C-alpha positions as a printed NumPy array, in Angstrom:
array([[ 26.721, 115.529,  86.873],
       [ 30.732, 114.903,  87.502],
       [ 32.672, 117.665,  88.837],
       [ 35.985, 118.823,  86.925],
       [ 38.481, 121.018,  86.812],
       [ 41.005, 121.867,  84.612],
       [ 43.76 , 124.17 ,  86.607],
       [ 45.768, 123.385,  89.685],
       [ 46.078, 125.774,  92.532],
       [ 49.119, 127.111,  92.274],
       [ 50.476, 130.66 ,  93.839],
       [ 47.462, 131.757,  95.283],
       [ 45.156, 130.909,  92.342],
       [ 44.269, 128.642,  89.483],
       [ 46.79 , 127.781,  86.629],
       [ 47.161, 126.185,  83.923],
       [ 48.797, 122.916,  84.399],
       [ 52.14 , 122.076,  82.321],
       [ 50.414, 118.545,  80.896],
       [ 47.265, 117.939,  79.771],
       [ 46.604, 113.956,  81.227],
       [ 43.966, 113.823,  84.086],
       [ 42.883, 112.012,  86.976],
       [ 40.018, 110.323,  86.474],
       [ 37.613, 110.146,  89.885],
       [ 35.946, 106.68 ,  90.124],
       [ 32.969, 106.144,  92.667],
       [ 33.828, 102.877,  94.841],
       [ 30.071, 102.341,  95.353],
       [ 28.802, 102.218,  91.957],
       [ 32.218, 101.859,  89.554],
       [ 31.15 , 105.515,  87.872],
       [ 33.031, 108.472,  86.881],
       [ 32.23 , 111.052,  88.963],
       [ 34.774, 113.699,  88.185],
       [ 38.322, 114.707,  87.323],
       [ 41.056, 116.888,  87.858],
       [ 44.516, 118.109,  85.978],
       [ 47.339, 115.29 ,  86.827],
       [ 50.492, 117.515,  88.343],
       [ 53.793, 117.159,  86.398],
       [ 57.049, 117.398,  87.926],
       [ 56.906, 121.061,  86.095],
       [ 53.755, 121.823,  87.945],
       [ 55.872, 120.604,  91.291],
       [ 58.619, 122.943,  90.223],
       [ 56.138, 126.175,  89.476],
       [ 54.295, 125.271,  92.838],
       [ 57.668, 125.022,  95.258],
       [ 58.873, 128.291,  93.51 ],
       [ 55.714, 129.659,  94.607],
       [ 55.946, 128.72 ,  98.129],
       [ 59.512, 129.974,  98.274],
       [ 58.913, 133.325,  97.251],
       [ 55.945, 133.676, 100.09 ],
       [ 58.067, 132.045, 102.313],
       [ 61.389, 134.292, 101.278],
       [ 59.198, 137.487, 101.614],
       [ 60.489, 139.681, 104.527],
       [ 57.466, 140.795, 105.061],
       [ 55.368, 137.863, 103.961],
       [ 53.762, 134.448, 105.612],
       [ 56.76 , 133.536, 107.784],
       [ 57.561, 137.55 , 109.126],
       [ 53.744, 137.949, 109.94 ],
       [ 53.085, 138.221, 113.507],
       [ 51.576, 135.102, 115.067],
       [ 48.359, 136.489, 116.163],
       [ 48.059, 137.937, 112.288],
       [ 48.733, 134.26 , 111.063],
       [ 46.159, 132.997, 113.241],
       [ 43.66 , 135.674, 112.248],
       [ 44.259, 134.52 , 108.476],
       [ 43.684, 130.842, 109.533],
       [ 40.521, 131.667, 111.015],
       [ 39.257, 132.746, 108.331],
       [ 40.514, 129.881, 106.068],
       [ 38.726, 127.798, 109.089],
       [ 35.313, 129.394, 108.178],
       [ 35.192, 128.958, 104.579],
       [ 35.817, 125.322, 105.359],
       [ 33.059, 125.424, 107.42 ],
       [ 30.46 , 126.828, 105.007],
       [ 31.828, 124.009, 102.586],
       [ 31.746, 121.391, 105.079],
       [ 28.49 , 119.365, 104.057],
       [ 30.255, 118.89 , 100.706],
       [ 33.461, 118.101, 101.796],
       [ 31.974, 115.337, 103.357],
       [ 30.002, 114.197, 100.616],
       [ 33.108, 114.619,  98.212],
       [ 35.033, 112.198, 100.403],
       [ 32.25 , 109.893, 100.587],
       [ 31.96 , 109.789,  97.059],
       [ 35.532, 109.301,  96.449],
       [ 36.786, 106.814,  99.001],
       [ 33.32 , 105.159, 100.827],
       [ 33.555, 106.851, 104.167],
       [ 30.281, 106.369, 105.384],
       [ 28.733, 110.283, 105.34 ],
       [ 27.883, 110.606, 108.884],
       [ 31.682, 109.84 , 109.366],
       [ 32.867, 111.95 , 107.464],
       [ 30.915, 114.687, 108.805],
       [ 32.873, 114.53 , 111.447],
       [ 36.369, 113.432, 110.482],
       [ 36.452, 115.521, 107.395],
       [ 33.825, 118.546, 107.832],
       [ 34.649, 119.514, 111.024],
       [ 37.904, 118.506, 112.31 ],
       [ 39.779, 120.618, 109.811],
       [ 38.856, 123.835, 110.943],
       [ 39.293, 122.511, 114.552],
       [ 43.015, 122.085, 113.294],
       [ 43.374, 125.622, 112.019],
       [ 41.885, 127.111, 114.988],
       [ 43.834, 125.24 , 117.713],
       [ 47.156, 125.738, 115.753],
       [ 46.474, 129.515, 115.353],
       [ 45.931, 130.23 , 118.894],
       [ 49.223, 127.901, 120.066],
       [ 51.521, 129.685, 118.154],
       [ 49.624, 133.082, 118.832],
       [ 50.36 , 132.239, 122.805],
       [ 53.615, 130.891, 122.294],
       [ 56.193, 132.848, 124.093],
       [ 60.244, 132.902, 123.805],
       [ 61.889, 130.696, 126.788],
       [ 64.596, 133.032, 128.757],
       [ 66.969, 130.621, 130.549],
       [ 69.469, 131.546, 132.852],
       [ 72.8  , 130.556, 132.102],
       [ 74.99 , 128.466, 134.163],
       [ 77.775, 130.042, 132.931],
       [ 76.781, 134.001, 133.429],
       [ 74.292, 135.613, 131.369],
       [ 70.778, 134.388, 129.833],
       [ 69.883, 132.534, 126.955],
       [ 66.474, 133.596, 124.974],
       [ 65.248, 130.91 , 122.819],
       [ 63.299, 131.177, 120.078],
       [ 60.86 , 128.729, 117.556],
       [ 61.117, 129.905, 113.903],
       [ 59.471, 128.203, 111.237],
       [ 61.315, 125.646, 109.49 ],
       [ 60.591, 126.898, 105.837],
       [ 58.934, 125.08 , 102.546],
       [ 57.217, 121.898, 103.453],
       [ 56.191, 119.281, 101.507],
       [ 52.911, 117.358, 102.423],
       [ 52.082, 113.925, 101.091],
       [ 48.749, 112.482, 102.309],
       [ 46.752, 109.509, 101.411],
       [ 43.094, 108.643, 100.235],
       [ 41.624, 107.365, 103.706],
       [ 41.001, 110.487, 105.742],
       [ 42.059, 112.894, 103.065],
       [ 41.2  , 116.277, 104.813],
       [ 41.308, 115.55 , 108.173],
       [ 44.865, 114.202, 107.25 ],
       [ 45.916, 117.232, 105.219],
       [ 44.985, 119.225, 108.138],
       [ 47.715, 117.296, 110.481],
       [ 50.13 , 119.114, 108.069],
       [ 49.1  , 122.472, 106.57 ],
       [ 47.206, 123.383, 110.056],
       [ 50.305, 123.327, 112.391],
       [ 52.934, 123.958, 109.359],
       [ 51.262, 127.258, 108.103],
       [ 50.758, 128.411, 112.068],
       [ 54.413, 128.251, 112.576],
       [ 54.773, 130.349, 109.675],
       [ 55.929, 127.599, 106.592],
       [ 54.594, 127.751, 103.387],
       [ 53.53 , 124.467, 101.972],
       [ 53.565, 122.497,  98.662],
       [ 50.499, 119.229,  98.709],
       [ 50.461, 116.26 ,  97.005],
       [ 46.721, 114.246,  97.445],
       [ 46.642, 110.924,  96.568],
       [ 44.749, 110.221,  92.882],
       [ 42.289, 108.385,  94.764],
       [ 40.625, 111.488,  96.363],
       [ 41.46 , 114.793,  94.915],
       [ 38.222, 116.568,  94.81 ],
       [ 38.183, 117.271,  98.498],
       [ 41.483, 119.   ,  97.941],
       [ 40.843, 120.939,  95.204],
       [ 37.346, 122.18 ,  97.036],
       [ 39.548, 123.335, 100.231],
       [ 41.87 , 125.121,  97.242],
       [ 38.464, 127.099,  96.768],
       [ 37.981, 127.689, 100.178],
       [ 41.813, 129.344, 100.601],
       [ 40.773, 131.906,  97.556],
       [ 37.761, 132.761,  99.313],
       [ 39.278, 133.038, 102.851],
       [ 42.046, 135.359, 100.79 ],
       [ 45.277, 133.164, 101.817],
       [ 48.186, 135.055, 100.345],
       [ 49.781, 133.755,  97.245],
       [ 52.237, 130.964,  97.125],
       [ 51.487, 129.871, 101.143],
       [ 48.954, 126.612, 100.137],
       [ 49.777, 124.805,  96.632],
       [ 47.818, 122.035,  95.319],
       [ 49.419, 119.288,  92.844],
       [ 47.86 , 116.029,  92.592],
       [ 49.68 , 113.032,  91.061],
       [ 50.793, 109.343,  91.563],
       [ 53.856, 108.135,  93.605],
       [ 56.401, 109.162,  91.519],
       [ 55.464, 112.878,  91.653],
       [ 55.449, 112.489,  95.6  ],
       [ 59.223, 111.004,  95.141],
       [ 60.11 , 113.756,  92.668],
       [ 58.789, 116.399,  95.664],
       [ 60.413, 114.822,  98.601],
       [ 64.005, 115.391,  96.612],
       [ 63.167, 118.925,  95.63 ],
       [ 65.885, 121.21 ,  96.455],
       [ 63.531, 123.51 ,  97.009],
       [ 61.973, 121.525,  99.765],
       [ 62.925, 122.384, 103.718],
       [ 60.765, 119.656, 105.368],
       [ 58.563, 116.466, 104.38 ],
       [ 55.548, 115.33 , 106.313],
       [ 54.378, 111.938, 104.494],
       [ 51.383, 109.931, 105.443],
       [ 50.663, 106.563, 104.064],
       [ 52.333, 103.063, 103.717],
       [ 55.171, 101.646, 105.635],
       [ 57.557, 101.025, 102.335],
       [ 56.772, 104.46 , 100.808],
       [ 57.719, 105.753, 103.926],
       [ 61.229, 103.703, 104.338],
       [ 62.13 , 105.354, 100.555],
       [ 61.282, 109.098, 101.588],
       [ 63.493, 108.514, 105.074],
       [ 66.403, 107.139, 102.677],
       [ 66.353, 110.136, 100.78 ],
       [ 65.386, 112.71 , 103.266],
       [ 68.231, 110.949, 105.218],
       [ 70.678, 111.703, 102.433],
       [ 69.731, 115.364, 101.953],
       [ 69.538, 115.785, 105.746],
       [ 65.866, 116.927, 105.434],
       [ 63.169, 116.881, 107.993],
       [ 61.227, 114.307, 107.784],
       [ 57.634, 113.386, 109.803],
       [ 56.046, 109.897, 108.997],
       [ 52.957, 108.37 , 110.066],
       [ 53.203, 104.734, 108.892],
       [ 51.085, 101.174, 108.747],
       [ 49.922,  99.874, 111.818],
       [ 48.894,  96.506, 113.323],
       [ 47.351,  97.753, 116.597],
       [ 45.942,  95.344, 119.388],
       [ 42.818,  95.828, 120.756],
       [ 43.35 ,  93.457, 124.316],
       [ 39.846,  92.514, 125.996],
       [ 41.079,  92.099, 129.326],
       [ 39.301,  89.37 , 131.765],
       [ 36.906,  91.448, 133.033],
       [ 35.749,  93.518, 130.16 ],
       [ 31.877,  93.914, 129.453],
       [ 32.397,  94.212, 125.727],
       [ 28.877,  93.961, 125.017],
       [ 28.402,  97.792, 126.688],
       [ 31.278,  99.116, 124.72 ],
       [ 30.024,  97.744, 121.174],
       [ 29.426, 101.258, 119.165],
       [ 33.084, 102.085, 121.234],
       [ 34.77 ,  98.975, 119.845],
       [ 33.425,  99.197, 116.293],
       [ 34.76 , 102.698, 116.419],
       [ 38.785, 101.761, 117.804],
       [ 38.128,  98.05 , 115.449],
       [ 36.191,  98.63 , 111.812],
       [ 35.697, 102.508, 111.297],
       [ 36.272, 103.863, 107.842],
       [ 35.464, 100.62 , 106.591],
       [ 38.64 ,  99.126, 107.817],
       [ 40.523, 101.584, 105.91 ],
       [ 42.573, 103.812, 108.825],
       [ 46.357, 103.322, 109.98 ],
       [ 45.504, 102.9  , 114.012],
       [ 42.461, 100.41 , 114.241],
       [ 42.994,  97.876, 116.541],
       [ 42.778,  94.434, 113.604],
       [ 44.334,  92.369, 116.652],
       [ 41.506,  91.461, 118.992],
       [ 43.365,  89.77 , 121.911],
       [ 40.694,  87.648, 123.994],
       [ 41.707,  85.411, 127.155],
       [ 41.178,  81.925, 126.77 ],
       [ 38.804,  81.539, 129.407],
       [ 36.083,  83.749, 127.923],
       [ 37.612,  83.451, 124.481],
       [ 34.175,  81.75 , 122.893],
       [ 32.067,  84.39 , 124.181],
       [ 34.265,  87.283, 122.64 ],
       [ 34.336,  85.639, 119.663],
       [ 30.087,  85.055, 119.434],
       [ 29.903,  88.992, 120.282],
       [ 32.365,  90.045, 117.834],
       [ 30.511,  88.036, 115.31 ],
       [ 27.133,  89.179, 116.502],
       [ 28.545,  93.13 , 116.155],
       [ 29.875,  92.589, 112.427],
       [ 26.717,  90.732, 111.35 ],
       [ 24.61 ,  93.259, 112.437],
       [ 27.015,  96.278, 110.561],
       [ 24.7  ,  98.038, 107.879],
       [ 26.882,  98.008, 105.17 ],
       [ 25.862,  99.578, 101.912],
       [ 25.386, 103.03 , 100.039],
       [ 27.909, 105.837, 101.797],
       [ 25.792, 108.644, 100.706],
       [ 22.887, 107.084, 102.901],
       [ 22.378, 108.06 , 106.47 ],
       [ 21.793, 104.851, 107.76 ],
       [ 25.197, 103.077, 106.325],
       [ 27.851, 102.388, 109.123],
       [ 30.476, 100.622, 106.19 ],
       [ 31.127, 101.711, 102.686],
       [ 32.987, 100.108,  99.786],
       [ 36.726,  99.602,  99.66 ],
       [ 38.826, 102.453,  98.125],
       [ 39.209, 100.837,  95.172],
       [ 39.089,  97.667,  92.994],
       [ 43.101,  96.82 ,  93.804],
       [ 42.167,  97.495,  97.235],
       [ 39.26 ,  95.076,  97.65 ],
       [ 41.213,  92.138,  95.713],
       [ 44.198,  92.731,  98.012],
       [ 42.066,  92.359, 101.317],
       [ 39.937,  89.311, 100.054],
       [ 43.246,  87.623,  99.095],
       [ 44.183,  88.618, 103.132],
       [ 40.994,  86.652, 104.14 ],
       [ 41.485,  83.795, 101.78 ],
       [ 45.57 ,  83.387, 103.498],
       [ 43.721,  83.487, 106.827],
       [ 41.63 ,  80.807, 105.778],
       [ 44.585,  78.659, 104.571],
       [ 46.212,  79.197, 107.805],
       [ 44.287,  77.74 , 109.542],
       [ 41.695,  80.811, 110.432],
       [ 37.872,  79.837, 111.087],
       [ 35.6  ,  82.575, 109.31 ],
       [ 32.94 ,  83.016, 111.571],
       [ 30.458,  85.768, 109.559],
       [ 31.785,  87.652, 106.481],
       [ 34.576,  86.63 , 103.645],
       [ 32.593,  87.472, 100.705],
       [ 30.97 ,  90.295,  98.937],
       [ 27.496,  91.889,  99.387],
       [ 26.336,  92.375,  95.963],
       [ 27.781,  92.627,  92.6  ],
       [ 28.496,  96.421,  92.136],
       [ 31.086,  98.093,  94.041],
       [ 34.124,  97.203,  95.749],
       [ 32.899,  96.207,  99.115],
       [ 33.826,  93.747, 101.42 ],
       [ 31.633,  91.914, 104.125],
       [ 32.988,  92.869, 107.733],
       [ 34.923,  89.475, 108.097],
       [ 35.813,  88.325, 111.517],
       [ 38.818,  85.376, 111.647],
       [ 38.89 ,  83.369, 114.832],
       [ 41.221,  80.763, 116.31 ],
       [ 44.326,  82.946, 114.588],
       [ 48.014,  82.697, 115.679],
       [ 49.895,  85.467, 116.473],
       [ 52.481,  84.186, 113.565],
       [ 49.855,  83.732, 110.817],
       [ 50.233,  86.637, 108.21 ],
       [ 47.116,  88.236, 109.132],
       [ 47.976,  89.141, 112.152],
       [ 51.527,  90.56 , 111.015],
       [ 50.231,  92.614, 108.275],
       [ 47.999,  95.536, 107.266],
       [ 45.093,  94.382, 105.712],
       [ 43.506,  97.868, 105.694],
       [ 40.151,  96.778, 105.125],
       [ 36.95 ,  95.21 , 107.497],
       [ 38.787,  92.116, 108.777],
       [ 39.022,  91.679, 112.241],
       [ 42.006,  88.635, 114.009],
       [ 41.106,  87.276, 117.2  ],
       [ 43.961,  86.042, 118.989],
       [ 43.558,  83.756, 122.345],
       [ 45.584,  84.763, 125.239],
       [ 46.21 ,  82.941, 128.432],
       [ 47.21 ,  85.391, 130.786],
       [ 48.283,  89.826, 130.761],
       [ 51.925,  88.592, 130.249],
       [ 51.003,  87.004, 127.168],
       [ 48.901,  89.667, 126.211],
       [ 51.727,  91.88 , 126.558],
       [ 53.924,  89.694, 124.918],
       [ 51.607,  89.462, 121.583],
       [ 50.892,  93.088, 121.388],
       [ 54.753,  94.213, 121.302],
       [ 55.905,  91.188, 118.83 ],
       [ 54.53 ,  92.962, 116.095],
       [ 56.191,  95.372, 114.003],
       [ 54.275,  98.192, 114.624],
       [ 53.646,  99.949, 117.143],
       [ 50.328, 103.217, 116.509],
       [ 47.666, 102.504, 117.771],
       [ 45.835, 100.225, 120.339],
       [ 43.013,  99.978, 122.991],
       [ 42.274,  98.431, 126.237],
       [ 39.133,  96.722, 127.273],
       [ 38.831,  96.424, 130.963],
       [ 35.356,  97.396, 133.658],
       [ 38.333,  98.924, 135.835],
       [ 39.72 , 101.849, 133.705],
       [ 42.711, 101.815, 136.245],
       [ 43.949,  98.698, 135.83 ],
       [ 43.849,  99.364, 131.661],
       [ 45.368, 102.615, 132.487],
       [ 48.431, 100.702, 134.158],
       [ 48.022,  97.704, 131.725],
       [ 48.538, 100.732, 128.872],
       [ 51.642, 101.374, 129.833],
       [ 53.311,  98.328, 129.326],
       [ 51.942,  98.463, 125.375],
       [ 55.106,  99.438, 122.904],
       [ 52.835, 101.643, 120.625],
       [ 52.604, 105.472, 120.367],
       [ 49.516, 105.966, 121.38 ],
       [ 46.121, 103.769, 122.715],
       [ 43.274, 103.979, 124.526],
       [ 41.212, 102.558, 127.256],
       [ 37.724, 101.115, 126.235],
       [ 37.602, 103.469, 123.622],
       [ 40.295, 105.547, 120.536],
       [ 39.999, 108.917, 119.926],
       [ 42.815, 111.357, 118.392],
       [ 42.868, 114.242, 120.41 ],
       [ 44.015, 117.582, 118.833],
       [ 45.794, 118.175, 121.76 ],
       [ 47.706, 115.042, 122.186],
       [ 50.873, 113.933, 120.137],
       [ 49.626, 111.179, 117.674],
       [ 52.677, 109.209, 115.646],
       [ 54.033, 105.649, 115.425],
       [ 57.133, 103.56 , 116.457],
       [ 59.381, 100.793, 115.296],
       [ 57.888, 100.881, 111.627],
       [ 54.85 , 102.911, 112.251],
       [ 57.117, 105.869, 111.666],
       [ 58.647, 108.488, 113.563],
       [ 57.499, 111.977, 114.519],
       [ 55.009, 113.136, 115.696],
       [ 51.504, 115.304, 114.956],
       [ 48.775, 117.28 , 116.996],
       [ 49.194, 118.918, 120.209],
       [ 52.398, 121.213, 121.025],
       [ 54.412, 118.721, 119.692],
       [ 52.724, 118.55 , 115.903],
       [ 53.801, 122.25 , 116.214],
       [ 57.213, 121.747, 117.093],
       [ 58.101, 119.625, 113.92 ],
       [ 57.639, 122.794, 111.65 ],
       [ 59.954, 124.939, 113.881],
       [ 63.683, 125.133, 114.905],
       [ 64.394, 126.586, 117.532],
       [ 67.392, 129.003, 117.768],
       [ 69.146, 130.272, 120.966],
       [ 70.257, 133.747, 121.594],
       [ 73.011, 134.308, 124.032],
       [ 72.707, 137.403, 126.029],
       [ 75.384, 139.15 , 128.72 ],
       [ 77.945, 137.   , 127.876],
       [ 81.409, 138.183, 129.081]])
């Protein structure tokens, strides 16, 4: 049975889209139709934007609600994506091959986390009163920013969404979102859950489309803000014309994060940690560390265990329990990763388990390891987004250092080390917004964003907050 629907949530409800083409949902595991939804139209941008202003506009709607009433409402949006979490995660599964168990936990349940954390910060958030060094006091105050626009991509759809709408609708915004085609019936199921959790009109819209709708929302003059997620050049485009309108503009970008097995490491203790900062997802998320650095003097041995950890990945059905790796995304998506691993191979890359494809139905990829790879060789420059792993020999931490910062990204990242103090300090020297030590876990309380062209901006914790404010100053006893 495929699931459809034929309105878009728009103002508070379903409506009737201004076209009448539709996204077609294709299963990556077994090439099937599995659903569809209405395909937004810049009209359907325009009706859902309008929306969004009048809530927003309201005197006494979204943004003049007091903060501890906003984060009563988000609880309860929180809850009804709770009691639909099971098939969220199965929707996402379906849609883009995120092994189920993940997305139990990336997509069921960190959501709600979002709403809950963001609702009690800006509950608890208080005005600053500064003295002034030139007489009199100086209260300052966050207000939200206005109508946002939220772009987010097919790889962690919800969980993603949730980086935005969580934090934006907190501080108050109203927000118009554009999922990718690839996974739209995640979105349109959380659209069910806002009814249910009674989220007042015009606050959430939902309007699915292709790029060109996203471009056609980032230059909306109704638009106060834009918080894109997705590919490096997409993302160069929306800061050229956010730049030009003076708009607001968060983006979370490609990355080519390092994952640097230091000297000393004990990799083969940290495997189920190492798959998770290397080859979750399938591959298929921004901050994995695709640059294994190894040192020279062990570099065999890391390259054997590596090996011995991809060949032993169950890959296979996402639905079932037991499958650590799903499909690729999409057709497109597996062609442009196996023509990654083929340029590895003609650089000079050794292939030491994986390169080809499992079976004959479906868009998977083996988990492909590529040893004896130069930093300069183009897989370890660009995003492959997909289960291929670079292993890069190192002679000493000054050449480590040196490899990790001469790309040009900068997310993500890990540290493997038996003395977490010494990858603590060997952290810092990293150029890369965020990274972790023997281990890579997004924390909802820590800022999370790229540099150089992994973006700028930044989400979660205080700071993911701040980006949907302004904050005004009010000058008191001045003479």
């Amino acid at each position: 049975m495929t699931i459809d629907y034929q309105d878009l949530y728009v103002g508070g409800g379903w409506s009737q889209p201004a076209g009448d083409s539709v996204i077609p949902v294709i299963s990556p595991a077994t090439e099937e139709r599995i659903g569809s939804v209405p395909e937004g139209t810049e009209a359907d941008i325009d009706s859902a934007v309008t929306s969004a202003r009048i809530a927003f506009d309201d005197p006494a709607g979204w943004a003049a609600w007091e903060p501890a009433q906003r984060a009563r409402a988000l609880e309860a949006f929180a809850a009804q994506l709770q009691e639909r979490g099971e098939e969220t995660a199965r929707r996402v599964s379906s849609q883009n091959g995120m092994p189920i168990t993940l997305a139990r936990q990336f997509e069921a349940g960190f959501p709600a986390m979002l709403l809950l954390y963001y609702g009690q910060l800006v509950a608890n958030q208080l005005d600053d009163v500064r003295p002034g060094m030139l007489g009199g006091s100086t209260v300052v105050t966050k207000s939200p920013i206005g109508v946002v626009g939220a772009i987010v991509p097919w790889n962690v759809p919800q969980a993603i969404t949730f980086l935005k709408i969580a934090p934006a609708l907190a501080a108050g915004c109203t927000v118009v979102l554009k999922p990718s085609p690839e996974t739209v019936l995640d979105a349109f199921l959380m659209a069910e859950a806002a009814i249910a959790a009674g989220l007042p009109p015009g606050v959430l819209n939902v309007v699915p489309g292709g790029r060109e709708l996203g471009a056609y929302l980032v230059s909306h003059p109704g638009i106060d803000k834009v918080s894109f997620t997705g590919s490096t050049g997409a993302g160069r485009d929306i800061a050229r014309t956010c730049g030009e309108l003076l708009r607001p503009v968060t983006l979370e970008l490609g990355g080519k994060s390092a994952a640097i097995v230091l000297d000393d490491a004990q990799l083969s203790e940290n495997l189920e940690s190492f798959f998770g900062a290397t080859l979750l997802n399938n591959g298929q998320i921004c901050w994995l560390g695709t640059r294994v650095l190894a040192p020279r003097s062990r570099y065999a041995e890391i390259v054997d265990t590596i090996t011995a950890l991809a060949k032993g990945i169950v890959v296979g059905d996402p639905l079932a329990e037991t499958t650590q790796m799903g499909p690729l995304v999409s057709a497109r998506q597996r062609d442009r990763v196996e023509g990654f691993i083929e340029k590895g191979r003609s650089d000079g890359g050794r292939i030491t388990t994986g390169g080809g494809r499992p079976g004959d139905r479906g868009w998977f990829v083996e988990p492909t390891i590529v040893a004896d790879v130069d930093p300069g060789h183009t897989i370890a420059r660009e995003e492959i987004f997909g289960p291929v792993l670079s292993v890069i020999p190192y002679t000493d931490e000054a050449e480590a250092v040196a490899i990790a910062n001469g790309s040009n990204y900068g997310l993500g990242g890990s540290v493997w080390t038996a003395d977490p103090e010494r990858g603590a300090r060997f952290a810092r020297r990293i150029a890369t917004g965020s990274i972790g030590v023997n281990g890579y876990v997004n924390d909802p309380t820590a800022p999370f964003g790229g540099i150089k062209s992994s973006g700028m901006g930044r989400e979660l914790g205080p700071e993911g907050l701040s980006g949907y404010q302004y904050a005004k100053s009010i000058y008191l006893d001045v003479r």
